[in-house]
Tab-separated table of C-alpha atoms and ligand atoms in Angstrom:
chain	number	residue	atom	x	y	z
A	1	UNK	CA	26.456	218.903	113.767
A	2	UNK	CA	27.236	220.331	117.045
A	3	UNK	CA	31.030	220.094	117.614
A	4	UNK	CA	32.435	219.295	121.093
A	5	UNK	CA	35.485	220.336	122.792
A	6	UNK	CA	38.140	217.556	122.212
A	7	UNK	CA	40.326	218.956	125.140
A	8	UNK	CA	37.531	217.951	127.495
A	9	UNK	CA	37.583	214.668	129.334
A	10	UNK	CA	34.362	214.769	131.296
A	11	UNK	CA	34.732	211.348	133.236
A	12	UNK	CA	38.213	212.272	134.225
A	13	UNK	CA	37.193	215.641	135.322
A	14	UNK	CA	34.121	214.406	137.194
A	15	UNK	CA	36.425	212.007	139.160
A	16	UNK	CA	38.838	215.092	140.100
A	17	UNK	CA	35.774	216.917	141.365
A	18	UNK	CA	34.624	213.793	143.270
A	19	UNK	CA	37.990	213.366	144.788
A	20	UNK	CA	37.885	216.949	146.283
A	21	UNK	CA	34.498	216.338	147.815
A	22	UNK	CA	36.103	213.915	150.114
A	23	UNK	CA	32.901	211.918	150.384
A	24	UNK	CA	32.725	209.348	153.073
A	25	UNK	CA	31.843	205.958	151.193
A	26	UNK	CA	29.129	203.757	152.564
A	27	UNK	CA	28.780	202.011	149.105
A	28	UNK	CA	30.860	199.476	147.292
A	29	UNK	CA	33.718	198.776	146.497
A	30	UNK	CA	34.222	197.598	149.884
A	31	UNK	CA	38.089	198.159	149.989
A	32	UNK	CA	36.793	201.944	150.740
A	33	UNK	CA	39.542	203.965	148.674
A	34	UNK	CA	41.940	201.238	149.594
A	35	UNK	CA	41.716	201.438	153.348
A	36	UNK	CA	40.607	197.897	153.541
A	37	UNK	CA	43.379	196.362	151.563
A	38	UNK	CA	46.682	197.907	152.248
A	39	UNK	CA	48.522	195.493	150.094
A	40	UNK	CA	46.650	196.458	147.110
A	41	UNK	CA	47.138	200.178	147.847
A	42	UNK	CA	50.848	199.645	148.050
A	43	UNK	CA	50.785	197.986	144.875
A	44	UNK	CA	48.594	200.390	142.914
A	45	UNK	CA	49.018	203.603	144.753
A	46	UNK	CA	46.713	205.672	146.694
A	47	UNK	CA	45.530	207.620	143.846
A	48	UNK	CA	44.685	204.688	141.747
A	49	UNK	CA	42.559	202.843	144.530
A	50	UNK	CA	40.786	206.100	145.568
A	51	UNK	CA	39.525	206.228	141.865
A	52	UNK	CA	38.179	202.831	142.035
A	53	UNK	CA	34.617	204.016	142.804
A	54	UNK	CA	30.953	202.991	142.120
A	55	UNK	CA	28.469	204.503	139.820
A	56	UNK	CA	26.611	207.482	141.481
A	57	UNK	CA	24.718	210.690	140.270
A	58	UNK	CA	27.756	212.840	140.095
A	59	UNK	CA	29.733	210.173	138.199
A	60	UNK	CA	26.855	209.009	135.938
A	61	UNK	CA	26.227	205.064	135.305
A	62	UNK	CA	27.521	203.039	132.375
A	63	UNK	CA	24.350	201.067	131.747
A	64	UNK	CA	22.189	204.282	131.250
A	65	UNK	CA	24.620	207.121	130.821
A	66	UNK	CA	22.967	210.596	131.091
A	67	UNK	CA	25.691	213.001	132.134
A	68	UNK	CA	29.366	212.681	132.117
A	69	UNK	CA	29.797	209.118	130.791
A	70	UNK	CA	27.156	210.261	127.979
A	71	UNK	CA	29.307	213.367	127.246
A	72	UNK	CA	32.518	211.362	126.975
A	73	UNK	CA	30.521	208.856	124.663
A	74	UNK	CA	29.527	211.940	122.526
A	75	UNK	CA	33.003	213.118	122.405
A	76	UNK	CA	34.343	209.736	121.343
A	77	UNK	CA	31.690	209.465	118.454
A	78	UNK	CA	32.761	212.737	117.105
A	79	UNK	CA	36.633	211.996	117.421
A	80	UNK	CA	35.938	208.674	115.465
A	81	UNK	CA	33.360	210.012	113.120
A	82	UNK	CA	30.527	207.750	114.293
A	83	UNK	CA	26.924	208.315	114.847
A	84	UNK	CA	27.322	206.815	118.387
A	85	UNK	CA	30.179	205.495	120.483
A	86	UNK	CA	29.750	203.367	123.440
A	87	UNK	CA	32.320	202.823	126.221
A	88	UNK	CA	33.123	199.388	127.092
A	89	UNK	CA	34.748	197.588	130.033
A	90	UNK	CA	34.751	193.982	128.982
A	91	UNK	CA	37.302	194.370	126.545
A	92	UNK	CA	36.829	194.252	122.834
A	93	UNK	CA	35.367	190.724	123.284
A	94	UNK	CA	32.360	192.528	124.658
A	95	UNK	CA	32.248	195.059	121.849
A	96	UNK	CA	32.452	192.258	119.184
A	97	UNK	CA	29.786	190.171	120.987
A	98	UNK	CA	27.362	193.482	121.185
A	99	UNK	CA	27.941	193.833	117.385
A	100	UNK	CA	26.939	190.340	116.456
A	101	UNK	CA	24.038	190.121	119.062
A	102	UNK	CA	22.813	193.387	117.628
A	103	UNK	CA	22.218	192.171	114.212
A	104	UNK	CA	21.648	188.488	114.335
A	105	UNK	CA	19.630	185.978	116.203
A	106	UNK	CA	19.137	182.152	116.262
A	107	UNK	CA	19.219	180.599	112.834
A	108	UNK	CA	20.167	184.029	110.981
A	109	UNK	CA	23.486	184.137	108.965
A	110	UNK	CA	26.368	186.293	109.228
A	111	UNK	CA	28.984	186.249	106.166
A	112	UNK	CA	32.443	186.454	107.546
A	113	UNK	CA	36.154	185.281	107.037
A	114	UNK	CA	37.181	182.372	108.874
A	115	UNK	CA	40.247	183.827	110.427
A	116	UNK	CA	38.186	185.909	112.919
A	117	UNK	CA	38.813	186.116	116.664
A	118	UNK	CA	37.289	183.755	119.075
A	119	UNK	CA	34.844	186.557	120.436
A	120	UNK	CA	33.157	186.268	117.116
A	121	UNK	CA	32.449	182.741	117.079
A	122	UNK	CA	31.603	182.893	120.966
A	123	UNK	CA	29.037	185.624	119.989
A	124	UNK	CA	27.671	183.044	117.644
A	125	UNK	CA	27.433	180.422	120.191
A	126	UNK	CA	25.687	182.914	122.504
A	127	UNK	CA	22.908	184.190	119.858
A	128	UNK	CA	22.739	181.059	117.542
A	129	UNK	CA	23.698	182.728	114.430
A	130	UNK	CA	24.877	180.865	111.450
A	131	UNK	CA	28.547	181.579	110.140
A	132	UNK	CA	28.617	181.608	106.381
A	133	UNK	CA	32.580	181.522	105.777
A	134	UNK	CA	34.324	183.282	103.018
A	135	UNK	CA	37.712	181.626	102.483
A	136	UNK	CA	40.288	184.389	102.916
A	137	UNK	CA	43.164	183.689	100.320
A	138	UNK	CA	46.367	182.268	102.133
A	139	UNK	CA	50.038	183.504	101.078
A	140	UNK	CA	51.568	180.375	101.031
A	141	UNK	CA	54.976	181.567	101.508
A	142	UNK	CA	54.153	183.383	104.690
A	143	UNK	CA	51.686	180.978	105.928
A	144	UNK	CA	49.018	183.671	106.741
A	145	UNK	CA	45.585	184.229	105.884
A	146	UNK	CA	44.913	187.326	103.918
A	147	UNK	CA	41.784	189.337	103.731
A	148	UNK	CA	38.542	188.538	101.839
A	149	UNK	CA	38.415	189.251	98.033
A	150	UNK	CA	35.667	191.241	96.849
A	151	UNK	CA	34.314	188.654	94.409
A	152	UNK	CA	34.210	186.000	97.334
A	153	UNK	CA	32.079	188.334	99.334
A	154	UNK	CA	29.990	188.971	96.362
A	155	UNK	CA	29.582	185.318	95.800
A	156	UNK	CA	28.568	184.527	99.325
A	157	UNK	CA	26.071	187.475	99.521
A	158	UNK	CA	24.644	186.182	96.072
A	159	UNK	CA	24.419	182.682	97.610
A	160	UNK	CA	23.118	183.781	100.884
A	161	UNK	CA	20.767	186.631	100.091
A	162	UNK	CA	18.990	186.325	103.650
A	163	UNK	CA	22.115	186.955	105.539
A	164	UNK	CA	22.079	189.822	107.974
A	165	UNK	CA	25.543	191.161	107.873
A	166	UNK	CA	29.099	190.766	106.620
A	167	UNK	CA	31.892	190.922	109.103
A	168	UNK	CA	35.238	192.194	108.270
A	169	UNK	CA	38.588	192.192	109.961
A	170	UNK	CA	40.014	195.639	109.505
A	171	UNK	CA	42.938	194.787	109.759
A	172	UNK	CA	43.963	191.251	110.644
A	173	UNK	CA	46.413	190.770	113.363
A	174	UNK	CA	49.294	190.875	110.759
A	175	UNK	CA	48.101	194.073	109.298
A	176	UNK	CA	46.262	192.986	106.193
A	177	UNK	CA	42.982	194.929	105.063
A	178	UNK	CA	40.183	193.771	102.716
A	179	UNK	CA	38.574	196.417	100.427
A	180	UNK	CA	36.216	197.649	103.083
A	181	UNK	CA	34.617	200.440	101.268
A	182	UNK	CA	33.537	198.161	98.315
A	183	UNK	CA	32.440	195.444	100.920
A	184	UNK	CA	30.293	198.016	102.565
A	185	UNK	CA	28.724	199.042	99.387
A	186	UNK	CA	27.886	195.521	98.396
A	187	UNK	CA	26.356	194.699	101.949
A	188	UNK	CA	24.186	197.767	101.792
A	189	UNK	CA	23.266	197.102	98.066
A	190	UNK	CA	21.809	193.731	99.331
A	191	UNK	CA	20.137	194.942	102.543
A	192	UNK	CA	22.929	193.810	104.821
A	193	UNK	CA	24.772	195.473	107.633
A	194	UNK	CA	28.680	195.731	107.650
A	195	UNK	CA	30.435	195.031	110.945
A	196	UNK	CA	34.168	195.656	111.360
A	197	UNK	CA	36.395	193.796	113.825
A	198	UNK	CA	38.914	196.792	114.341
A	199	UNK	CA	40.550	195.416	117.612
A	200	UNK	CA	43.834	196.270	115.675
A	201	UNK	CA	42.804	199.474	113.767
A	202	UNK	CA	42.355	202.278	116.480
A	203	UNK	CA	44.959	204.291	114.783
A	204	UNK	CA	43.265	204.254	111.628
A	205	UNK	CA	40.939	206.797	112.684
A	206	UNK	CA	43.972	209.348	113.435
A	207	UNK	CA	47.135	208.509	111.586
A	208	UNK	CA	47.829	209.417	108.038
A	209	UNK	CA	48.883	206.997	105.364
A	210	UNK	CA	47.100	204.159	106.874
A	211	UNK	CA	44.266	202.190	105.676
A	212	UNK	CA	40.521	203.603	105.820
A	213	UNK	CA	38.700	203.188	109.180
A	214	UNK	CA	35.445	201.315	109.330
A	215	UNK	CA	33.457	204.476	110.032
A	216	UNK	CA	35.009	206.265	107.073
A	217	UNK	CA	34.097	203.484	104.897
A	218	UNK	CA	30.653	203.498	106.034
A	219	UNK	CA	30.392	200.428	108.166
A	220	UNK	CA	27.515	199.999	110.368
A	221	UNK	CA	29.288	198.890	113.685
A	222	UNK	CA	33.004	198.634	114.642
A	223	UNK	CA	34.642	197.205	117.736
A	224	UNK	CA	37.608	199.217	118.477
A	225	UNK	CA	40.483	198.013	120.934
A	226	UNK	CA	41.346	201.509	122.498
A	227	UNK	CA	43.643	199.415	124.826
A	228	UNK	CA	45.795	198.227	121.907
A	229	UNK	CA	46.958	200.975	119.744
A	230	UNK	CA	44.667	203.685	121.437
A	231	UNK	CA	46.628	203.750	124.735
A	232	UNK	CA	44.069	203.068	127.322
A	233	UNK	CA	44.008	200.510	130.101
A	234	UNK	CA	43.849	196.933	129.270
A	235	UNK	CA	40.327	195.720	128.997
A	236	UNK	CA	38.830	199.067	127.864
A	237	UNK	CA	37.274	199.295	124.417
A	238	UNK	CA	34.922	201.219	122.219
A	239	UNK	CA	31.775	199.996	120.115
A	240	UNK	CA	31.219	202.501	117.377
A	241	UNK	CA	27.980	202.643	115.303
A	242	UNK	CA	26.938	204.393	112.080
A	243	UNK	CA	23.624	206.280	111.445
A	244	UNK	CA	21.770	202.971	110.471
A	245	UNK	CA	21.870	201.458	114.063
A	246	UNK	CA	19.613	202.474	116.683
A	247	UNK	CA	21.379	203.810	119.741
A	248	UNK	CA	18.806	202.496	122.289
A	249	UNK	CA	18.826	198.964	120.830
A	250	UNK	CA	22.567	198.723	120.847
A	251	UNK	CA	22.754	199.818	124.451
A	252	UNK	CA	20.121	197.214	125.426
A	253	UNK	CA	22.200	194.539	123.732
A	254	UNK	CA	25.337	195.719	125.512
A	255	UNK	CA	23.510	195.498	128.991
A	256	UNK	CA	22.663	191.992	128.424
A	257	UNK	CA	26.247	191.008	129.016
A	258	UNK	CA	28.017	194.096	130.409
A	259	UNK	CA	28.739	194.462	134.156
A	260	UNK	CA	26.494	196.776	136.028
A	261	UNK	CA	29.664	197.992	138.009
A	262	UNK	CA	31.813	199.656	135.160
A	263	UNK	CA	35.314	200.353	136.504
A	264	UNK	CA	36.150	204.232	136.599
A	265	UNK	CA	39.912	203.221	136.141
A	266	UNK	CA	38.843	201.725	132.740
A	267	UNK	CA	36.243	204.479	131.737
A	268	UNK	CA	38.642	207.337	132.742
A	269	UNK	CA	41.381	205.756	130.616
A	270	UNK	CA	39.129	205.705	127.790
A	271	UNK	CA	38.284	209.269	128.108
A	272	UNK	CA	41.736	210.574	128.575
A	273	UNK	CA	43.006	208.347	125.666
A	274	UNK	CA	40.328	209.790	123.306
A	275	UNK	CA	41.516	213.167	124.148
A	276	UNK	CA	45.116	212.117	123.470
A	277	UNK	CA	44.030	210.796	120.117
A	278	UNK	CA	42.034	213.522	118.989
A	279	UNK	CA	44.659	216.172	119.986
A	280	UNK	CA	47.865	214.489	119.039
A	281	UNK	CA	47.068	211.070	117.545
A	282	UNK	CA	48.137	212.316	113.875
A	283	UNK	CA	51.783	212.937	115.351
A	284	UNK	CA	51.896	210.208	117.590
A	285	UNK	CA	51.068	207.536	114.881
A	286	UNK	CA	53.261	209.307	112.461
A	287	UNK	CA	56.291	208.683	114.830
A	288	UNK	CA	55.090	204.840	115.357
A	289	UNK	CA	54.741	204.477	111.848
A	290	UNK	CA	58.370	206.033	111.200
A	291	UNK	CA	59.796	203.673	114.032
A	292	UNK	CA	57.971	200.489	112.393
A	293	UNK	CA	59.224	201.542	108.799
A	294	UNK	CA	62.926	201.820	110.349
A	295	UNK	CA	62.639	198.384	112.372
A	296	UNK	CA	61.364	196.812	109.163
A	297	UNK	CA	64.164	197.985	107.091
A	298	UNK	CA	66.844	196.855	109.759
A	299	UNK	CA	65.331	193.470	110.229
A	300	UNK	CA	65.249	192.864	106.437
A	301	UNK	CA	68.805	193.870	106.290
A	302	UNK	CA	69.733	190.903	108.656
A	303	UNK	CA	69.034	188.425	106.131
A	304	UNK	CA	66.738	185.230	106.451
A	305	UNK	CA	63.880	187.492	108.148
A	306	UNK	CA	61.126	188.839	106.072
A	307	UNK	CA	59.322	191.916	107.500
A	308	UNK	CA	56.675	192.259	105.110
A	309	UNK	CA	54.798	195.402	104.212
A	310	UNK	CA	52.914	197.055	101.460
A	311	UNK	CA	54.593	195.138	98.647
A	312	UNK	CA	51.826	192.334	99.517
A	313	UNK	CA	49.156	194.652	98.222
A	314	UNK	CA	47.409	193.058	95.186
A	315	UNK	CA	44.331	195.110	94.837
A	316	UNK	CA	41.882	192.631	96.294
A	317	UNK	CA	42.705	189.983	99.094
A	318	UNK	CA	45.383	192.396	100.280
A	319	UNK	CA	43.769	195.588	99.607
A	320	UNK	CA	46.007	197.665	101.917
A	321	UNK	CA	48.351	197.209	104.709
A	322	UNK	CA	48.856	198.621	108.050
A	323	UNK	CA	52.398	199.935	108.104
A	324	UNK	CA	52.481	200.159	111.893
A	325	UNK	CA	52.301	196.252	112.245
A	326	UNK	CA	55.871	194.774	112.624
A	327	UNK	CA	54.910	191.363	111.297
A	328	UNK	CA	58.149	189.194	110.536
A	329	UNK	CA	58.384	185.825	108.619
A	330	UNK	CA	60.987	183.684	110.268
A	331	UNK	CA	60.996	180.468	108.180
A	332	UNK	CA	64.160	181.283	106.122
A	333	UNK	CA	66.278	181.662	109.528
A	334	UNK	CA	64.959	177.828	110.120
A	335	UNK	CA	63.014	178.701	113.017
A	336	UNK	CA	59.137	178.800	113.569
A	337	UNK	CA	57.636	182.053	114.881
A	338	UNK	CA	56.784	180.585	118.064
A	339	UNK	CA	60.497	179.509	118.544
A	340	UNK	CA	61.620	183.022	118.010
A	341	UNK	CA	59.175	184.391	120.157
A	342	UNK	CA	60.402	182.187	123.249
A	343	UNK	CA	63.934	182.816	122.352
A	344	UNK	CA	63.525	186.426	122.584
A	345	UNK	CA	61.949	186.257	125.955
A	346	UNK	CA	63.998	183.535	127.287
A	347	UNK	CA	67.315	184.646	126.090
A	348	UNK	CA	66.885	188.376	125.565
A	349	UNK	CA	64.334	189.436	127.918
A	350	UNK	CA	62.054	190.772	124.975
A	351	UNK	CA	58.290	190.031	125.032
A	352	UNK	CA	56.630	190.208	121.729
A	353	UNK	CA	52.969	190.109	120.854
A	354	UNK	CA	52.793	186.720	119.388
A	355	UNK	CA	54.547	183.988	117.359
A	356	UNK	CA	52.867	181.457	115.092
A	357	UNK	CA	54.076	178.604	113.116
A	358	UNK	CA	55.932	180.921	110.430
A	359	UNK	CA	55.794	184.560	111.805
A	360	UNK	CA	56.204	186.998	114.734
A	361	UNK	CA	54.448	190.129	115.535
A	362	UNK	CA	56.235	192.798	117.685
A	363	UNK	CA	53.961	195.514	118.501
A	364	UNK	CA	55.092	198.926	117.949
A	365	UNK	CA	53.040	201.910	119.805
A	366	UNK	CA	53.126	205.274	121.049
A	367	UNK	CA	55.196	203.741	124.111
A	368	UNK	CA	58.184	202.921	121.967
A	369	UNK	CA	61.449	204.705	121.729
A	370	UNK	CA	64.198	204.074	119.001
A	371	UNK	CA	66.273	202.444	121.672
A	372	UNK	CA	63.884	199.658	122.053
A	373	UNK	CA	63.555	199.239	118.543
A	374	UNK	CA	67.505	198.838	118.380
A	375	UNK	CA	67.326	196.279	121.165
A	376	UNK	CA	64.718	194.262	119.168
A	377	UNK	CA	66.589	194.335	115.744
A	378	UNK	CA	70.060	193.332	117.576
A	379	UNK	CA	68.347	190.601	119.471
A	380	UNK	CA	66.789	189.040	116.221
A	381	UNK	CA	70.164	189.202	114.627
A	382	UNK	CA	71.602	187.291	117.401
A	383	UNK	CA	68.800	184.664	117.367
A	384	UNK	CA	69.567	184.257	113.923
A	385	UNK	CA	73.345	183.804	114.372
A	386	UNK	CA	72.912	181.422	117.266
A	387	UNK	CA	70.261	179.543	116.705
A	388	UNK	CA	69.344	179.575	113.064
A	389	UNK	CA	69.029	176.381	111.089
A	390	UNK	CA	68.032	174.932	107.895
A	391	UNK	CA	64.262	175.372	107.337
A	392	UNK	CA	63.695	171.649	105.973
A	393	UNK	CA	61.533	170.363	108.657
A	394	UNK	CA	59.178	173.407	109.166
A	395	UNK	CA	55.642	173.466	108.747
A	396	UNK	CA	53.835	176.507	107.175
A	397	UNK	CA	50.444	177.345	108.188
A	398	UNK	CA	47.924	176.564	105.516
A	399	UNK	CA	44.424	177.719	105.199
A	400	UNK	CA	42.171	174.574	106.032
A	401	UNK	CA	38.507	175.207	104.696
A	402	UNK	CA	36.442	174.619	107.656
A	403	UNK	CA	33.537	172.083	107.079
A	404	UNK	CA	30.562	173.464	109.256
A	405	UNK	CA	28.372	170.672	110.049
A	406	UNK	CA	26.298	172.156	112.656
A	407	UNK	CA	25.730	175.671	114.071
A	408	UNK	CA	28.170	176.955	116.637
A	409	UNK	CA	25.394	177.009	119.262
A	410	UNK	CA	23.879	173.739	118.550
A	411	UNK	CA	27.290	172.177	118.579
A	412	UNK	CA	28.324	173.824	121.862
A	413	UNK	CA	25.381	172.592	123.681
A	414	UNK	CA	24.787	169.268	122.098
A	415	UNK	CA	25.317	166.062	123.929
A	416	UNK	CA	29.106	165.521	123.607
A	417	UNK	CA	31.796	162.633	124.600
A	418	UNK	CA	35.555	163.231	125.197
A	419	UNK	CA	37.883	161.358	122.745
A	420	UNK	CA	41.685	161.085	122.664
A	421	UNK	CA	42.919	163.697	120.035
A	422	UNK	CA	43.802	161.256	117.412
A	423	UNK	CA	40.361	159.409	117.505
A	424	UNK	CA	38.505	162.487	116.767
A	425	UNK	CA	39.122	162.506	113.155
A	426	UNK	CA	35.763	162.514	111.093
A	427	UNK	CA	33.840	163.605	114.206
A	428	UNK	CA	32.245	167.113	114.823
A	429	UNK	CA	33.980	169.146	117.366
A	430	UNK	CA	31.934	170.871	120.078
A	431	UNK	CA	34.511	173.181	121.506
A	432	UNK	CA	37.044	175.710	120.448
A	433	UNK	CA	40.804	174.853	119.899
A	434	UNK	CA	43.115	177.884	119.185
A	435	UNK	CA	46.654	179.242	119.784
A	436	UNK	CA	46.401	182.233	121.939
A	437	UNK	CA	47.482	184.784	120.755
A	438	UNK	CA	46.187	185.217	117.899
A	439	UNK	CA	43.029	183.426	119.278
A	440	UNK	CA	41.726	182.443	115.593
A	441	UNK	CA	40.190	179.182	116.159
A	442	UNK	CA	41.756	176.188	114.506
A	443	UNK	CA	38.594	174.460	115.384
A	444	UNK	CA	35.160	175.819	116.415
A	445	UNK	CA	32.070	174.175	117.736
A	446	UNK	CA	30.305	172.526	114.851
A	447	UNK	CA	33.339	171.774	112.431
A	448	UNK	CA	34.411	168.546	111.314
A	449	UNK	CA	37.821	167.381	112.520
A	450	UNK	CA	39.881	166.327	109.794
A	451	UNK	CA	43.649	164.545	109.671
A	452	UNK	CA	45.243	167.870	108.572
A	453	UNK	CA	43.739	169.814	111.346
A	454	UNK	CA	44.948	167.197	113.959
A	455	UNK	CA	48.533	167.255	112.363
A	456	UNK	CA	48.367	171.096	112.628
A	457	UNK	CA	47.332	170.858	116.548
A	458	UNK	CA	49.942	168.381	117.336
A	459	UNK	CA	52.802	170.411	115.423
A	460	UNK	CA	51.609	173.787	117.190
A	461	UNK	CA	51.839	171.986	120.506
A	462	UNK	CA	55.023	170.279	119.844
A	463	UNK	CA	56.425	173.872	118.859
A	464	UNK	CA	55.389	175.383	121.998
A	465	UNK	CA	52.347	177.431	121.008
A	466	UNK	CA	50.088	178.023	124.179
A	467	UNK	CA	46.890	176.348	123.152
A	468	UNK	CA	43.523	177.163	124.658
A	469	UNK	CA	39.899	176.233	124.233
A	470	UNK	CA	39.170	172.571	124.980
A	471	UNK	CA	37.950	171.468	128.467
A	472	UNK	CA	41.047	169.305	128.444
A	473	UNK	CA	43.664	171.805	129.124
A	474	UNK	CA	46.644	169.472	127.713
A	475	UNK	CA	44.495	169.134	124.539
A	476	UNK	CA	45.167	165.473	124.791
A	477	UNK	CA	41.518	164.887	124.181
A	478	UNK	CA	38.728	166.739	122.580
A	479	UNK	CA	34.870	166.961	123.136
A	480	UNK	CA	33.038	165.710	119.939
A	481	UNK	CA	29.222	165.442	119.330
A	482	UNK	CA	27.754	161.962	120.177
A	483	UNK	CA	27.296	160.101	116.923
A	484	UNK	CA	23.949	158.642	117.776
A	485	UNK	CA	22.180	161.915	118.885
B	501	PLP	C1	40.805	190.574	116.096
B	501	PLP	C2	40.436	190.661	117.426
B	501	PLP	N1	39.189	190.756	117.850
B	501	PLP	C3	38.828	191.011	119.049
B	501	PLP	C4	39.717	190.839	120.190
B	501	PLP	C5	39.215	190.835	121.609
B	501	PLP	O1	39.927	191.792	122.332
B	501	PLP	P1	39.900	191.977	123.849
B	501	PLP	O2	41.067	190.849	124.144
B	501	PLP	O3	40.171	193.131	124.161
B	501	PLP	O4	38.599	191.368	124.473
B	501	PLP	C6	41.127	190.584	119.965
B	501	PLP	C7	42.053	190.297	120.971
B	501	PLP	O5	43.260	190.190	120.800
B	501	PLP	C8	41.552	190.416	118.497
B	501	PLP	O6	42.764	190.144	118.047
């Protein structure tokens, strides 16, 4: 294979050349290098708005890349060990949707864990695929879903030999990994593809002492959030494919939903971030890993909090753990994770990634320094001292096995009616309900609503989780399928 020069950043370089050409714009965007929108220029700076340009021959076109974007994609493919890489500007949501739409169409099955991000289920609403859920085991003490056990995947494959693909979270939001290599092998042995949601795993491709990346494990497609641990701008992402996927077909699928006006701010940020990762990712992530390890030790020394790590590894449903994830169980402090999340922001000006019923996740990245870690640790210690209480009335999250009555697409588009929350028990939901983040649906279209699910929704609302999905923003009502239809 021809090796590319990872020190190059073709999109960034083309933008620099273009800037020096001082081209007079009679094309979009209409702000014309910011002149038509002085307030925006003041906010973002002249340099930034002058790079917000349209596709044109010297800058290539994201929908059909032939020059600098294509080169940037080849560099990314090489850096991530993929056969092909596609730069994405619609978030990892668009990468996940493109994976699902590339492998399944209406009526075809995908095997997956239930604790997937809403983008996976949204993709199934779009294409009409049928989910076959593998129950991720749940750690009852922590109240978090784990990975898929190999035997559970094997059983799902045996019972659904017609499934097109197996989708795996690599890792989950909390840092938990399934045995991806074995799952890939099983899928391939049964003629299925393996897809990985690597929204939280970009650093697996560059760091040491981290779980295996999807491409190294032989997966066929991976959706990689460069804007999370990769350092690029929000909304920029990568879709990686292995040798079994046909590049042209995947490009056509991406173009079904991707904008025809790809942002050069996002594209150049992907290009520059890939260069950084290729050149110094190993040292950067080594530092992140050490910061997270240090924070974990300090937080565990406070008492009450449990910053969990590799001790959860059990060879199966927790096959590996991403030690850069600073996930902390808060229940022994007598506070729900979401309460600690709110207290850290309201009382200590610290914004963490998310809090659920029993845990928080503080995102540690290349942008952190020891002083921020110290501040987080001392704030957590203060939260315990000032607000800690008995854990008696706290609810932990339990895995509720979904009862899929109708496919997500059929349920989403079916005739429906809106009912008060408590009157929906026993009915089939036609919309999503989730806490965001993490964005893992509590209910997805087509699933039967049960009393434990309603208890959970009410408790999460009461604790202050920000909930989204339903048409009714207060989540006092839910749309359900009409019974007589
Ligand atoms: C597991 C997972 N997949 C996909 C996504 C979608 O990513 P984005 O917000 O970039 O669209 C997220 C977002 O948090 C996620 O957590």
